[in-house]
Amino acid sequence: NHLGHLYEHTGRRELALNHYKSALAFHLVTKDRSGEALTRYNIASAYRVRGDLEQARQEIETSLRIIESLRTGVGSHELRVSYFASVQQYYSFYIDILMQKHQSEPANGFEVAAFQASERARARNLLDLLTEARADIYQSVEPVLKEKEQTLRQTLNAKSERQMRLLGGGTYSAEE
């Protein structure tokens, strides 16, 4: 990854991409999921610079799936919040890619996907902040309403995931 950055910053983009791909192979063999997420982010960035937005989108979506998987595995709430803050730029990058795809393909709904990704990240941040503040936003809510909210959330999540698959053939699945 470091060699890839060095080559990328000196304008030797193809060599950078080759080094990122070598780093990815290493992370896959060693099952280093965090390293894989970072490397896929770097690969996505290199593809974007080349103008290959579709490849960039696919790589960043894979990176985000890994991040979500890692995030849910963190036991401590404080560490989970810290981890999410450390990878926030991945979500911004993903939204940027979707908006660039929208500019070149305005009829394909990439602006909707970008908005949904943005709102999902913002909602996750808000929930993390409320949890960190020990705020019980459900304390006075009737159990029937809580159950209805959970059912609606599951339905919305399923529809959102289906839309993501239909938009790009990807299988992006974020923790909702």
XYZ file of C-alpha atoms in Angstrom:
176
model
C 0.000 0.000 0.000
C 2.777 2.426 0.849
C 4.608 1.709 -2.393
C 1.333 2.145 -4.240
C 0.861 5.562 -2.609
C 4.401 6.546 -3.514
C 3.920 5.618 -7.156
C 0.483 7.203 -7.273
C 1.787 10.517 -5.962
C 4.595 10.522 -8.502
C 2.144 10.014 -11.345
C 3.020 6.380 -12.035
C -0.562 5.213 -11.698
C -0.314 1.823 -13.387
C 2.613 0.866 -11.189
C 0.650 2.075 -8.159
C -2.321 -0.074 -9.124
C -0.046 -3.098 -9.531
C 1.346 -2.591 -6.029
C -2.158 -2.200 -4.592
C -3.169 -5.455 -6.267
C -0.111 -7.181 -4.797
C -1.031 -5.836 -1.361
C -4.586 -7.107 -1.867
C -3.315 -10.600 -2.680
C -1.260 -10.535 0.524
C -4.230 -9.431 2.641
C -6.454 -12.104 1.115
C -3.918 -14.855 1.856
C -3.365 -13.651 5.426
C -7.100 -13.021 5.954
C -6.353 -9.461 7.070
C -9.819 -7.977 6.560
C -8.871 -4.496 7.724
C -5.888 -4.441 5.380
C -8.100 -5.725 2.588
C -10.625 -2.913 3.152
C -7.859 -0.290 3.051
C -6.289 -1.790 -0.048
C -9.611 -1.990 -1.873
C -10.187 1.667 -0.993
C -6.783 2.482 -2.511
C -7.574 0.419 -5.608
C -10.907 2.217 -5.957
C -9.100 5.537 -5.735
C -6.659 4.476 -8.448
C -9.502 3.354 -10.691
C -11.278 6.673 -10.192
C -8.159 8.573 -11.236
C -8.058 6.407 -14.387
C -11.685 7.323 -15.052
C -12.959 3.792 -14.479
C -15.826 4.697 -12.164
C -17.532 1.310 -12.396
C -14.447 -0.552 -11.163
C -13.972 2.105 -8.491
C -17.579 1.643 -7.354
C -17.225 -2.128 -7.171
C -14.032 -1.927 -5.119
C -15.360 0.651 -2.657
C -18.584 -1.328 -2.192
C -16.528 -4.405 -1.328
C -14.464 -2.299 1.053
C -17.630 -0.990 2.739
C -19.007 -4.508 3.179
C -15.788 -5.478 4.927
C -15.905 -2.368 7.105
C -19.476 -3.101 8.154
C -18.554 -6.684 8.945
C -15.596 -5.580 11.047
C -17.574 -2.841 12.746
C -20.299 -5.204 13.920
C -17.658 -7.520 15.360
C -16.252 -4.871 17.670
C -17.589 -5.557 21.162
C -16.988 -2.204 22.787
C -19.302 0.582 21.746
C -16.539 3.180 22.139
C -14.198 1.202 19.897
C -16.991 0.730 17.337
C -17.600 4.491 17.226
C -13.873 5.144 16.953
C -13.499 2.613 14.155
C -16.404 4.092 12.214
C -14.887 7.569 12.550
C -11.564 6.271 11.216
C -13.184 4.983 8.008
C -15.651 7.815 7.427
C -13.724 8.900 4.317
C -14.627 5.569 2.682
C -18.300 6.503 2.817
C -17.599 9.997 1.483
C -15.585 8.479 -1.341
C -18.417 6.066 -2.150
C -20.933 8.915 -2.297
C -18.579 10.893 -4.526
C -18.243 7.927 -6.908
C -22.014 7.540 -7.074
C -22.457 11.235 -7.848
C -19.817 11.049 -10.582
C -21.642 8.028 -12.007
C -24.860 10.067 -11.888
C -23.232 12.829 -13.952
C -22.318 10.391 -16.692
C -25.461 8.237 -16.403
C -28.233 10.500 -15.058
C -31.068 8.063 -15.771
C -29.650 5.195 -13.702
C -30.551 6.406 -10.206
C -27.054 6.854 -8.834
C -28.087 10.108 -7.140
C -30.692 8.189 -5.137
C -28.114 5.592 -4.129
C -25.716 8.394 -3.106
C -28.414 10.046 -1.006
C -29.275 6.737 0.670
C -25.621 6.023 1.429
C -25.222 9.496 2.896
C -28.330 9.188 5.051
C -27.351 5.699 6.222
C -23.938 6.962 7.352
C -25.475 10.011 9.048
C -28.096 7.911 10.818
C -25.437 5.501 12.038
C -23.414 8.413 13.397
C -26.449 9.833 15.166
C -27.317 6.493 16.751
C -23.722 6.041 17.856
C -23.720 9.497 19.421
C -27.015 8.850 21.196
C -25.777 5.502 22.463
C -22.536 7.085 23.604
C -24.514 9.743 25.462
C -26.559 6.933 27.019
C -29.731 8.478 25.623
C -32.675 6.102 25.648
C -34.729 7.369 22.746
C -37.216 4.517 23.167
C -37.919 4.839 26.888
C -41.468 6.158 26.539
C -42.397 4.377 23.302
C -45.122 1.755 23.482
C -43.980 -1.822 22.747
C -46.382 -2.092 19.795
C -44.760 0.925 18.165
C -41.279 -0.451 18.803
C -42.238 -3.690 17.077
C -43.787 -1.823 14.143
C -40.640 0.314 13.803
C -38.475 -2.805 13.724
C -40.663 -4.392 11.042
C -40.575 -1.226 8.940
C -36.800 -0.959 9.343
C -36.337 -4.542 8.140
C -38.592 -3.906 5.140
C -36.777 -0.690 4.282
C -33.383 -2.350 4.624
C -34.413 -5.216 2.350
C -35.730 -2.804 -0.281
C -32.627 -0.637 -0.058
C -30.351 -3.635 -0.503
C -32.429 -4.846 -3.464
C -32.190 -1.400 -5.052
C -28.407 -1.401 -4.646
C -28.203 -4.793 -6.372
C -30.471 -3.648 -9.186
C -28.534 -0.415 -9.704
C -25.165 -1.974 -10.140
C -25.306 -5.682 -9.770
C -23.457 -5.271 -6.489
C -24.337 -6.891 -3.220
C -23.594 -4.028 -0.871
C -25.125 -4.798 2.470
C -24.640 -2.407 5.315
C -25.589 -2.874 8.919
C -28.790 -0.918 9.432
